[in-house]
XYZ file of C-alpha atoms in Angstrom:
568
model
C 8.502 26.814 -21.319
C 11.327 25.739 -18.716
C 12.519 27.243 -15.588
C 16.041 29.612 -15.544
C 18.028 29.220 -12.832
C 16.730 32.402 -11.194
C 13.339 30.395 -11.413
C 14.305 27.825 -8.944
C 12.673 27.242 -5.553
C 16.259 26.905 -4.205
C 17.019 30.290 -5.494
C 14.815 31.875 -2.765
C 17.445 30.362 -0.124
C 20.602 30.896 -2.002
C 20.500 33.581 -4.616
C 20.203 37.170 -3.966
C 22.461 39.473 -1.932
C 20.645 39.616 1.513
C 21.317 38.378 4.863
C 19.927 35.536 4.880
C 20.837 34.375 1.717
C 24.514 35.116 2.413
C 24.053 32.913 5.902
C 22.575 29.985 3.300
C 25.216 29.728 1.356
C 28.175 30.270 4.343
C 26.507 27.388 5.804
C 26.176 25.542 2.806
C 30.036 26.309 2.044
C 30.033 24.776 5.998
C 29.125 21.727 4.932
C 32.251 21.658 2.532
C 29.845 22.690 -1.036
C 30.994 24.669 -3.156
C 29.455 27.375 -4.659
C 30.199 26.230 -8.341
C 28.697 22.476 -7.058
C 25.384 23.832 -6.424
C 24.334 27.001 -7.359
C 21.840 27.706 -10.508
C 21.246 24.096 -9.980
C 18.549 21.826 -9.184
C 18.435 20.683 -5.581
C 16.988 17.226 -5.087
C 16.036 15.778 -2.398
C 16.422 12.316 -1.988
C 13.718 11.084 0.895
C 15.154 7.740 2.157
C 13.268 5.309 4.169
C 16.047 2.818 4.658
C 16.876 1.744 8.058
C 18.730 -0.802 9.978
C 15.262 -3.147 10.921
C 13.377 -2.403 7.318
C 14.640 -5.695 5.628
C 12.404 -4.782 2.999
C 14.448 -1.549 2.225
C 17.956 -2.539 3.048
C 19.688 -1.795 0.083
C 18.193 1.840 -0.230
C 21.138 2.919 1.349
C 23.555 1.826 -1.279
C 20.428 2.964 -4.121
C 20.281 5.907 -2.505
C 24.179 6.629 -3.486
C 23.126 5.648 -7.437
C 20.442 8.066 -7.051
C 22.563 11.396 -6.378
C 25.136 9.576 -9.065
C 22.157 10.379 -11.966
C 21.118 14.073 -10.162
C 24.921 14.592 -10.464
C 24.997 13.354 -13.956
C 22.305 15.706 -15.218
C 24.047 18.599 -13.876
C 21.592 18.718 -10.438
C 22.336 18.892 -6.493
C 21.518 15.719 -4.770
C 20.442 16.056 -0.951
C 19.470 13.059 0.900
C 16.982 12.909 3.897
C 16.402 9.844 5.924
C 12.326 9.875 6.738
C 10.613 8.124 8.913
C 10.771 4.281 7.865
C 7.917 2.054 8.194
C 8.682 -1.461 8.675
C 5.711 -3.785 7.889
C 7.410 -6.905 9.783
C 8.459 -5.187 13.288
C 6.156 -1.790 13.393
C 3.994 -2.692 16.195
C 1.033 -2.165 16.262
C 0.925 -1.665 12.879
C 3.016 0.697 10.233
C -0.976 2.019 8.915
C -0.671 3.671 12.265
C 2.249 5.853 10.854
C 1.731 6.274 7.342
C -0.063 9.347 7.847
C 3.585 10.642 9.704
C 5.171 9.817 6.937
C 3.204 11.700 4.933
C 3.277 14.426 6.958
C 7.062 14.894 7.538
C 7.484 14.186 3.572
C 5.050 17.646 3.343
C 6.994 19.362 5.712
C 10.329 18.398 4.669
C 9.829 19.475 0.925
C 7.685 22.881 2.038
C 10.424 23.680 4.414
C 13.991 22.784 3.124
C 15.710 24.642 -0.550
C 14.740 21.656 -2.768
C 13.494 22.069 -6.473
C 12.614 18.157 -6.846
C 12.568 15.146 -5.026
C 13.296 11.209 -5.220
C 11.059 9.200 -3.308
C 12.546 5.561 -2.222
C 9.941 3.462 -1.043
C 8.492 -0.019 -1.367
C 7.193 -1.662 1.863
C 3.568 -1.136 2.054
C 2.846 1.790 3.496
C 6.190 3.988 2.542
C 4.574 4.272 -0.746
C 1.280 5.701 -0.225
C 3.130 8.105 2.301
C 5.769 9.242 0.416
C 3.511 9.946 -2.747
C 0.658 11.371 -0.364
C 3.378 13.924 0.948
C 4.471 14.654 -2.283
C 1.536 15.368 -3.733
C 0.236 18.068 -0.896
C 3.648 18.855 -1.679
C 3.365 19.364 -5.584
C 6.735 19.486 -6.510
C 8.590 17.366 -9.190
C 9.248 14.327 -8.357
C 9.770 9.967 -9.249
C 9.322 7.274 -7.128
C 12.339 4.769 -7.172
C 10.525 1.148 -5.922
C 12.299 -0.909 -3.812
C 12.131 -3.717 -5.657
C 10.791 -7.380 -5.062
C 12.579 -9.924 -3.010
C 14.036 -13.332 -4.802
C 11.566 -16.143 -4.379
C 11.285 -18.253 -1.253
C 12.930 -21.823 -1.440
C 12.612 -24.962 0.898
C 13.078 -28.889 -0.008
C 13.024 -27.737 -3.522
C 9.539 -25.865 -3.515
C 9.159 -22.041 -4.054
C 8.224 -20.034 -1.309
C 6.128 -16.485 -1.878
C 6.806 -14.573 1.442
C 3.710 -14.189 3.133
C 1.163 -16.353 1.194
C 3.461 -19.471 2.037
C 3.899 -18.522 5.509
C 0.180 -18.203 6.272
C -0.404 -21.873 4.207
C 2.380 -23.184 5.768
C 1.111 -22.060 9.584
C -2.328 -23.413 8.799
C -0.451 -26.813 8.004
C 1.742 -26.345 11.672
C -1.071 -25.710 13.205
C -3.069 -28.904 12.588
C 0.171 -31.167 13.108
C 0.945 -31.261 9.599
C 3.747 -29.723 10.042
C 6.835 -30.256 12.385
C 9.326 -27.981 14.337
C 12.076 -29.098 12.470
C 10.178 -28.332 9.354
C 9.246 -24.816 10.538
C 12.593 -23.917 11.501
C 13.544 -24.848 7.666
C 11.259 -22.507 6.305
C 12.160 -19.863 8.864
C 15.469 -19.898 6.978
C 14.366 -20.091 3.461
C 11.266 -17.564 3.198
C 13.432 -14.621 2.584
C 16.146 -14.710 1.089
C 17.286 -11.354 -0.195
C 16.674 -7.447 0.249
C 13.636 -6.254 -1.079
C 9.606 -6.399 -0.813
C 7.253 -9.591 -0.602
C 7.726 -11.178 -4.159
C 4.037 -11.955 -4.308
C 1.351 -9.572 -5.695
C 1.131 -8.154 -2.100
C 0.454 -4.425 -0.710
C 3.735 -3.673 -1.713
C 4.037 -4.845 -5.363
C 0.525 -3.913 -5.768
C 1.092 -0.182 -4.841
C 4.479 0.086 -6.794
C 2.529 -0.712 -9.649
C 0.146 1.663 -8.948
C 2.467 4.434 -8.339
C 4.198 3.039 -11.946
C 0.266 3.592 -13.090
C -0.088 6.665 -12.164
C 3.028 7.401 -13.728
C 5.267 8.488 -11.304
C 8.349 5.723 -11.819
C 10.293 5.175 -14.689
C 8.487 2.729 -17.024
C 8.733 -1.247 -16.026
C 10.018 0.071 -12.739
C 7.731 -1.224 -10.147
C 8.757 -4.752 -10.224
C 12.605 -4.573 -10.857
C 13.884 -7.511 -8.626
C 15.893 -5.774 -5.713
C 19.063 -7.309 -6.363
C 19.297 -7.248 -10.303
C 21.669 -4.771 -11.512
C 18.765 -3.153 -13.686
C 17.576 -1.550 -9.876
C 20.997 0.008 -9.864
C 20.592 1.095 -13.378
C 16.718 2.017 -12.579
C 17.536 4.381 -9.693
C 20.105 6.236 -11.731
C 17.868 7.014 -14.420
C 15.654 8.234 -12.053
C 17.700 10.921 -10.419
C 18.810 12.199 -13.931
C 14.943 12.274 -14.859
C 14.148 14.669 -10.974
C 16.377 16.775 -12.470
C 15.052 16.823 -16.239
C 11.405 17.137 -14.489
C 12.568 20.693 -12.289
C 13.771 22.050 -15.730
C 10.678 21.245 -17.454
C 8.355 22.441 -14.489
C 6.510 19.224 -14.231
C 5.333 18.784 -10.990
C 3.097 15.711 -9.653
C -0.356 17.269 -9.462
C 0.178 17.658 -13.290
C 0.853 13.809 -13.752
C -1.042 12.433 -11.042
C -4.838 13.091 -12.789
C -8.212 11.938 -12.486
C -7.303 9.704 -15.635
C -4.334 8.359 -14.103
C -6.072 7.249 -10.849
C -8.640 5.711 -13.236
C -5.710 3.550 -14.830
C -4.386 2.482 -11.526
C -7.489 1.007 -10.150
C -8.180 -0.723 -13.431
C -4.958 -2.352 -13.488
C -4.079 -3.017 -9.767
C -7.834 -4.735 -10.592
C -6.071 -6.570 -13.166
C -3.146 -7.579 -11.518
C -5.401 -9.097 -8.839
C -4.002 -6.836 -6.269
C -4.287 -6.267 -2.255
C -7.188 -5.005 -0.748
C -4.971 -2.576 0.796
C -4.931 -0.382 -2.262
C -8.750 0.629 -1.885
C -7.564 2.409 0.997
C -3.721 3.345 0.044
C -5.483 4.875 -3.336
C -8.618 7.231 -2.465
C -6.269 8.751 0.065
C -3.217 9.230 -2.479
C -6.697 10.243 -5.045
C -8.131 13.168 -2.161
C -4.312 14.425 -1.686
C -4.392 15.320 -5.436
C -8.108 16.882 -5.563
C -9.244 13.701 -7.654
C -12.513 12.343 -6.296
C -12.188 8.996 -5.917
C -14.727 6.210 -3.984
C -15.280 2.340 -3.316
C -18.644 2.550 -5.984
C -15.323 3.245 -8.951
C -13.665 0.747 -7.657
C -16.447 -1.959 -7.926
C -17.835 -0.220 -11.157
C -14.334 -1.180 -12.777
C -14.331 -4.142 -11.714
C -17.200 -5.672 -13.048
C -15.210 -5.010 -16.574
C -11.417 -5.749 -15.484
C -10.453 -9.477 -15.877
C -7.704 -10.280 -13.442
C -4.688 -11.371 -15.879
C -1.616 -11.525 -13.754
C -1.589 -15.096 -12.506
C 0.934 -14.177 -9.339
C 0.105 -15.118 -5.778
C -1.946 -15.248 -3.370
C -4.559 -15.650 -6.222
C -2.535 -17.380 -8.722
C 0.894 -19.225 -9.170
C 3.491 -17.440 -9.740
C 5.782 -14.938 -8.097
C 6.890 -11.230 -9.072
C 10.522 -12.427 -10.773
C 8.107 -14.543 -13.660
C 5.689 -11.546 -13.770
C 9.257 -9.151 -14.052
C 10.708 -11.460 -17.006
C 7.235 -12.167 -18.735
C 7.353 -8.312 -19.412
C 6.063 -6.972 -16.370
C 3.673 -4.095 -15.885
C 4.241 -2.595 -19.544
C 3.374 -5.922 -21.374
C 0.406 -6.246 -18.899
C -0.871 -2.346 -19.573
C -0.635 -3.422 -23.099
C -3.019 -5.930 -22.736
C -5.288 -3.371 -21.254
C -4.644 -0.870 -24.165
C -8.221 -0.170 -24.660
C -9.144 0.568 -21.367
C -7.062 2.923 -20.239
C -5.640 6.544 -21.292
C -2.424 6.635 -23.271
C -2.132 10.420 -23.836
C -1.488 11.203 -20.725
C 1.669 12.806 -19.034
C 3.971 10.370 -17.269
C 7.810 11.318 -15.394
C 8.856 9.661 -18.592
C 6.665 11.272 -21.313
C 3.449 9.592 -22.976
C 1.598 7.222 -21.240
C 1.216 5.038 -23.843
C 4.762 5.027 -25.138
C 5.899 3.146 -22.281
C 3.812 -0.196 -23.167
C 5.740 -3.679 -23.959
C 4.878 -7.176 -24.811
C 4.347 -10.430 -22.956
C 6.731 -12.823 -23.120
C 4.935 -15.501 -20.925
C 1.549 -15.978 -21.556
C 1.036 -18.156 -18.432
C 2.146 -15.392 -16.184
C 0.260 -12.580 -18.370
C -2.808 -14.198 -19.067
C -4.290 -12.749 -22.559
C -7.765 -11.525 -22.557
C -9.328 -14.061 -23.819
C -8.402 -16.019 -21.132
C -7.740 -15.066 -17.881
C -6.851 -15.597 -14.503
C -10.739 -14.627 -13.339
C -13.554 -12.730 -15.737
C -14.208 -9.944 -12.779
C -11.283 -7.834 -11.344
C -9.950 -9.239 -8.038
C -11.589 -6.856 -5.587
C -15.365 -6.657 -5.328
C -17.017 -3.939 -2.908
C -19.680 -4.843 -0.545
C -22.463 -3.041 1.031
C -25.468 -3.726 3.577
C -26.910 -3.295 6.895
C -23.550 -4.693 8.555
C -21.216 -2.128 6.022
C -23.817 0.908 5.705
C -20.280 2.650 4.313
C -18.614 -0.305 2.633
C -16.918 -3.219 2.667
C -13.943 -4.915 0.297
C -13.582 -8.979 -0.174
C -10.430 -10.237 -2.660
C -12.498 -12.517 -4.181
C -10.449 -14.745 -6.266
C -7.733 -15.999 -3.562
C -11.051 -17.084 -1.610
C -12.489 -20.420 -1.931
C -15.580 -20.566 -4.615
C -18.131 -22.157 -2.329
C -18.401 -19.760 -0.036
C -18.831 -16.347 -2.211
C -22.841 -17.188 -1.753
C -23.013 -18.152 2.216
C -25.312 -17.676 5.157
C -24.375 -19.007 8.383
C -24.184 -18.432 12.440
C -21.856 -15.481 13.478
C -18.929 -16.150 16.187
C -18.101 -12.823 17.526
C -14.473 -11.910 18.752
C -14.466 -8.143 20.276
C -10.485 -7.129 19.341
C -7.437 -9.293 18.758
C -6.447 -9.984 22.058
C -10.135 -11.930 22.532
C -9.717 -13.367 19.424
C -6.290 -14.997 20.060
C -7.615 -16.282 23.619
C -10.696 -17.884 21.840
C -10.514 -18.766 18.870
C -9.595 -22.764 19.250
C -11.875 -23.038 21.941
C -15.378 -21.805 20.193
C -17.985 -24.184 19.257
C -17.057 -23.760 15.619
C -18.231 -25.348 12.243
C -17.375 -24.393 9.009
C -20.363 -22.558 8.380
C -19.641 -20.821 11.056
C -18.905 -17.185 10.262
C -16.127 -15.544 12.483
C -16.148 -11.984 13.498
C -13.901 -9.370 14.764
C -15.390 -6.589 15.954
C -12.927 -3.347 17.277
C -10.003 -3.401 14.941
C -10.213 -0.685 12.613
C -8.618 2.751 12.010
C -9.721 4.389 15.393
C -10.195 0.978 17.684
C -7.055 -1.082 16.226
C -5.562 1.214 16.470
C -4.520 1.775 13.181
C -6.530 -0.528 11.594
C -3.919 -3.675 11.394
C -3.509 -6.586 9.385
C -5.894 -8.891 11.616
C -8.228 -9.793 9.009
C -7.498 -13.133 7.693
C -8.799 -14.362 10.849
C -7.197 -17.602 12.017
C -9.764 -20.554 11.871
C -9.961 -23.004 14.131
C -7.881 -25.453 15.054
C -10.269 -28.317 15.584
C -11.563 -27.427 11.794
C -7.551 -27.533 10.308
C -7.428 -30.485 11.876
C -10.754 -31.435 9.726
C -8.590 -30.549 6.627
C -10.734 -26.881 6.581
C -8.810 -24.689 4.839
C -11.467 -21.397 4.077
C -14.433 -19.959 5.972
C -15.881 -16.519 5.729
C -14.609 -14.088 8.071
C -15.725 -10.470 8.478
C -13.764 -7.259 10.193
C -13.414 -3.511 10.214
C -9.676 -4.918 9.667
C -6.967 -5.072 7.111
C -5.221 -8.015 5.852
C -1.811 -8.713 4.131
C -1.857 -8.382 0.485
C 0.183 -11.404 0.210
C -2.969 -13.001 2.194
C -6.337 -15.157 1.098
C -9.290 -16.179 1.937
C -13.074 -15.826 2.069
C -12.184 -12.351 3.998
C -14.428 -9.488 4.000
C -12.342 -6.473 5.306
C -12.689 -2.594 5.901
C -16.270 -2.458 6.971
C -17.369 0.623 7.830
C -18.119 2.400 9.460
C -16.014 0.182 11.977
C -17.392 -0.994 15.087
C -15.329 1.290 17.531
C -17.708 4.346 16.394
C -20.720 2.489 16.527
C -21.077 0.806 13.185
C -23.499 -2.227 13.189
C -20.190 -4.473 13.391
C -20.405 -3.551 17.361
C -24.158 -4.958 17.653
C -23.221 -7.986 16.228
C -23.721 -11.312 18.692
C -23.093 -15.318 18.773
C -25.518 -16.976 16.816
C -27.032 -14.010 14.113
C -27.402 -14.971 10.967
C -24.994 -13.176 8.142
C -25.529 -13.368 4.507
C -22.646 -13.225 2.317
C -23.142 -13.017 -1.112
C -20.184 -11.497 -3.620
C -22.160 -11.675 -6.902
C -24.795 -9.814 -5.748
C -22.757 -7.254 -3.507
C -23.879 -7.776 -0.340
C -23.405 -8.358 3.280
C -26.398 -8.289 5.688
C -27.056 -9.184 9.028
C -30.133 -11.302 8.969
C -31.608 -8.951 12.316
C -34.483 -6.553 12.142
C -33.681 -3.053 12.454
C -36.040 -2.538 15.691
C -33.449 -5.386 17.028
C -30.899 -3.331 15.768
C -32.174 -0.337 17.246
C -32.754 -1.869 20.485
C -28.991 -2.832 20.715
C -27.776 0.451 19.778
C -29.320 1.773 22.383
C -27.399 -0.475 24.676
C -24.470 -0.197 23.163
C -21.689 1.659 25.259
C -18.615 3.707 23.304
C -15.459 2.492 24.088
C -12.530 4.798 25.792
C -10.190 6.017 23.430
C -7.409 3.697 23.168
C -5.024 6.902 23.198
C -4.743 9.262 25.934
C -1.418 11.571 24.405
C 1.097 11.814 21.965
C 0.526 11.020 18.333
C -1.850 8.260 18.928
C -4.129 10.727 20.599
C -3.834 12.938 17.135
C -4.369 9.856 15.185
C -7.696 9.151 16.976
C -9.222 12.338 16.245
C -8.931 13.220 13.199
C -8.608 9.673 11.257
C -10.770 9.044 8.821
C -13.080 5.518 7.943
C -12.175 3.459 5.875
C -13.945 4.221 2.987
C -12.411 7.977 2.716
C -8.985 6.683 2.791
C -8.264 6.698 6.987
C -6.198 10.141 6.033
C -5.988 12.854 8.772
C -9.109 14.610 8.013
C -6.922 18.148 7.704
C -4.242 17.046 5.429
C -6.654 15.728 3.250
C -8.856 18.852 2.748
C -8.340 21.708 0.486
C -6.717 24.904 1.772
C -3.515 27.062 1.787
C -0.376 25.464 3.149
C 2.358 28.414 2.838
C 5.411 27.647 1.170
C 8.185 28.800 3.775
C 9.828 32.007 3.709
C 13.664 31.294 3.158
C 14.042 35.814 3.707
């Protein structure tokens, strides 16, 4: 059955003939509402992470308008809040570092303010996790509006995918391939339009899994920014906040065990970022759905990778978008995943479509690789886990063993790393980058190789952190091991010269040392100082979690009562 009026959360604040409701809705008249505008309606608030230095999220201000037109439309309240917004491109040292904030303030906002619903507006990498995390601790109604994909890169007539192309193209600078005037070109032609990286980064990888989980509007997730479909997209989804508060749907309900099964599967398909191991188990522990690295890799094994997009295959997110996008590519998948579920939109399975490009949508008979794109990793040097993208890394070197070249934090690395006695069997480590010694665990981990070997036309070599790297990234890059080397994990007892297996069929990573050497230089080893000594960083320190459990705040993530607040 569906709520009454009297039934709404916002009724606590404004209905009733108390004090404190009559002060609600003075102050609410205060703001020039009417009474007839808003009461016995739906409130929804619309949590906006646009700001003035997100490029990625620049038009959300105008979507955000389109939004309230569709709450309006379906006879609903729109409220907008401006949250915290985390810019992947100028958040130093990384955005990770504040995606728990976000997630945080989202909680808050919706426990603490008269809203029956919300909009979340999102895209750059870690908005979405954040916004989704808060709203699931949350557990109120609510759709996720995706920022959209930017239009593709251009220079001298070749497409550009933001990120991917930048990283190729430095490589290329960086071994005098490449000129300043050249540079400066693609400086000006990378991006070229609101919206997220229009490769098959962290952000177009987590839209889709948000889409997945079925919290957007079908076909949502890769909308180009600036096609009038977004407009028409973020509408529809305010009118559907509003439909969701009347039908008492709230996102626990949607956001299942199933569900999170279905992501991982397809962000496996789609060849995703590594990013989403982590983004995903903590989204999974917000909603009480156990989720770990061993279902990752399990699903895996059985996913083919069909979505040939960059960094692991050609094409950008505008071809996947017109070759039918993440409804033709679910119904490839058809089999595999759960169609009877509940989505913001109804039936799971009643929002499939069809490819229209087979090139860009592989079939499954042949695809892009036979294995999903993420394979998890585990050893003496990852006790806890590791993650490798496997298919943007070059073939050779998934079964390696060479000499380690140890880099302890970024600042070492960047002073060293063209001066090292390098080959390319050479292995390069960075030690002291993840969630605690980062801080914030940052996008490090494609590890810059040396310049002598670009010069040598070297292009790949395995590299190993308790790092991140960019979605839009590639590589032979193992990332995430835990636990990471600022808490003691083996990473930190690593030296010049050991021997390191890699070797991705198999699943492993091992540092060719005995443990009595092992133990011997653990018992030398000396904990760093916090890098925090105050303020949120100090916060984020203690209570982070590895890796491996999604590097949540250990006591958002845990089960326990949360009071709603008390509007009397």
């Amino acid at each position: 059955m569906g709520l009454r009026p009297e039934d709404l959360r916002s009724h606590r604040w404004f209905g009733g003939e108390g004090l404190r409701a009559f002060s609600h809705r003075a102050r609410t008249r205060q703001l020039g509402i009417g009474a007839e505008e808003h009461l016995g309606k739906p409130v929804i608030g619309v949590l906006n992470t646009w700001s003035g230095i997100n490029p990625c999220h620049m038009h959300l201000r105008e979507r955000a308008q389109e939004v309230a037109r569709g709450v309006w439309q379906a006879g609903g309240y729109p409220v907008e809040f401006p949250v915290s917004t985390l810019s992947e491109t100028f958040q130093k040292p990384t955005p990770m570092l504040y995606r728990n904030m976000l997630a945080m303030e989202v909680e808050e906002i919706v426990r603490s303010y008269p809203v029956d619903g919300v909009v979340l507006m999102g895209g750059c990498d870690k908005t979405t996790p954040a916004l989704v995390m808060g709203a699931l601790s949350a557990d109120v109604p609510a759709v996720f509006v995706p920022a959209g994909p930017m239009l593709r890169g251009n220079w001298r007539g070749r497409t550009l995918g933001s990120g991917t192309d930048m990283w190729r193209y430095w490589d290329d600078k960086r071994a005098g391939v490449l000129g300043d005037h050249e540079w400066a070109e693609l400086e000006n032609g990378l991006a070229r339009s609101p919206g997220t990286c229009m490769t098959m980064g962290t952000a177009s990888t987590m839209t889709a899994a948000v889409e997945v989980l079925g919290l957007s509007l079908p076909g949502a997730s890769s909308v180009p920014a600036v096609d009038s479909a977004h407009h028409r997209m973020a509408a529809a989804s305010g009118r559907r906040a509003v439909e969701l508060v009347w039908e008492d749907t709230s996102v626990r309900q949607i956001a299942t065990a199933e569900a999170f099964q279905d992501a991982v599967t397809v962000v496996l398909a789609l060849g995703g970022s590594t990013n989403a191991v982590i983004h995903l188990i903590a989204m999974a522990r917000r909603a009480g759905v156990p989720l770990s690295l061993d279902d990752f890799d399990r699903l895996a094994r059985d996913t083919p990778v069909l979505a040939d997009v960059q960094p692991g295959g050609r094409f950008l997110m505008e071809d996947f978008h017109h070759a039918g996008g993440l409804r033709a590519l679910t119904a490839r998948l058809a089999d595999r995943l759960h169609p009877d579920r509940t989505t913001v939109a109804g039936r799971f399975g009643d929002g499939l479509g069809e490819v229209h490009d087979p090139e860009v949508i592989r079939p499954l008979d042949r695809p892009v690789a036979t294995e999903g794109g993420l394979a998890v990793l585990r050893g003496n040097l990852a006790p806890a886990g590791a993650v490798i993208k496997h298919v943007a890394a070059a073939p050779e070197l998934l079964r390696h063993t060479g000499p380690a070249l140890v880099f302890h934090g970024y600042q070492d690395l960047m002073h060293r790393i063209d001066t090292v006695d390098a080959t390319p069997d050479s292995v390069i480590v960075l030690a002291g980058a993840g969630p605690k010694g980062g801080p914030g665990m940052p996008e490090y981990g494609m590890l810059p190789i040396p310049k002598k070997l670009l010069e040598q036309g070297v292009r790949d070599m395995v590299r190993i952190s308790d790092a991140r790297m960019s979605g839009t990234s590639y590589g032979a890059c193992v990332l995430h091991v835990a636990p990471e080397a600022h808490v003691g994990g083996p990473l930190a007892l690593v030296r010049d010269g050991d021997l390191i297996t890699l070797d991705v069929p198999a699943r492993v990573l091992r540092l060719e040392v005995s443990d009595g050497e092992l133990a011997r230089r653990r018992a030398e080893w000396v904990p760093p100082a916090p890098v925090f000594e105050r303020g949120y960083g100090a916060l984020y320190q203690e209570h982070v979690t590895q890796a491996d459990q999604g590097c949540d705040f250990e006591f958002l993530a845990r089960d326990g009562r949360n009071p709603v607040a008390d509007p009397g």
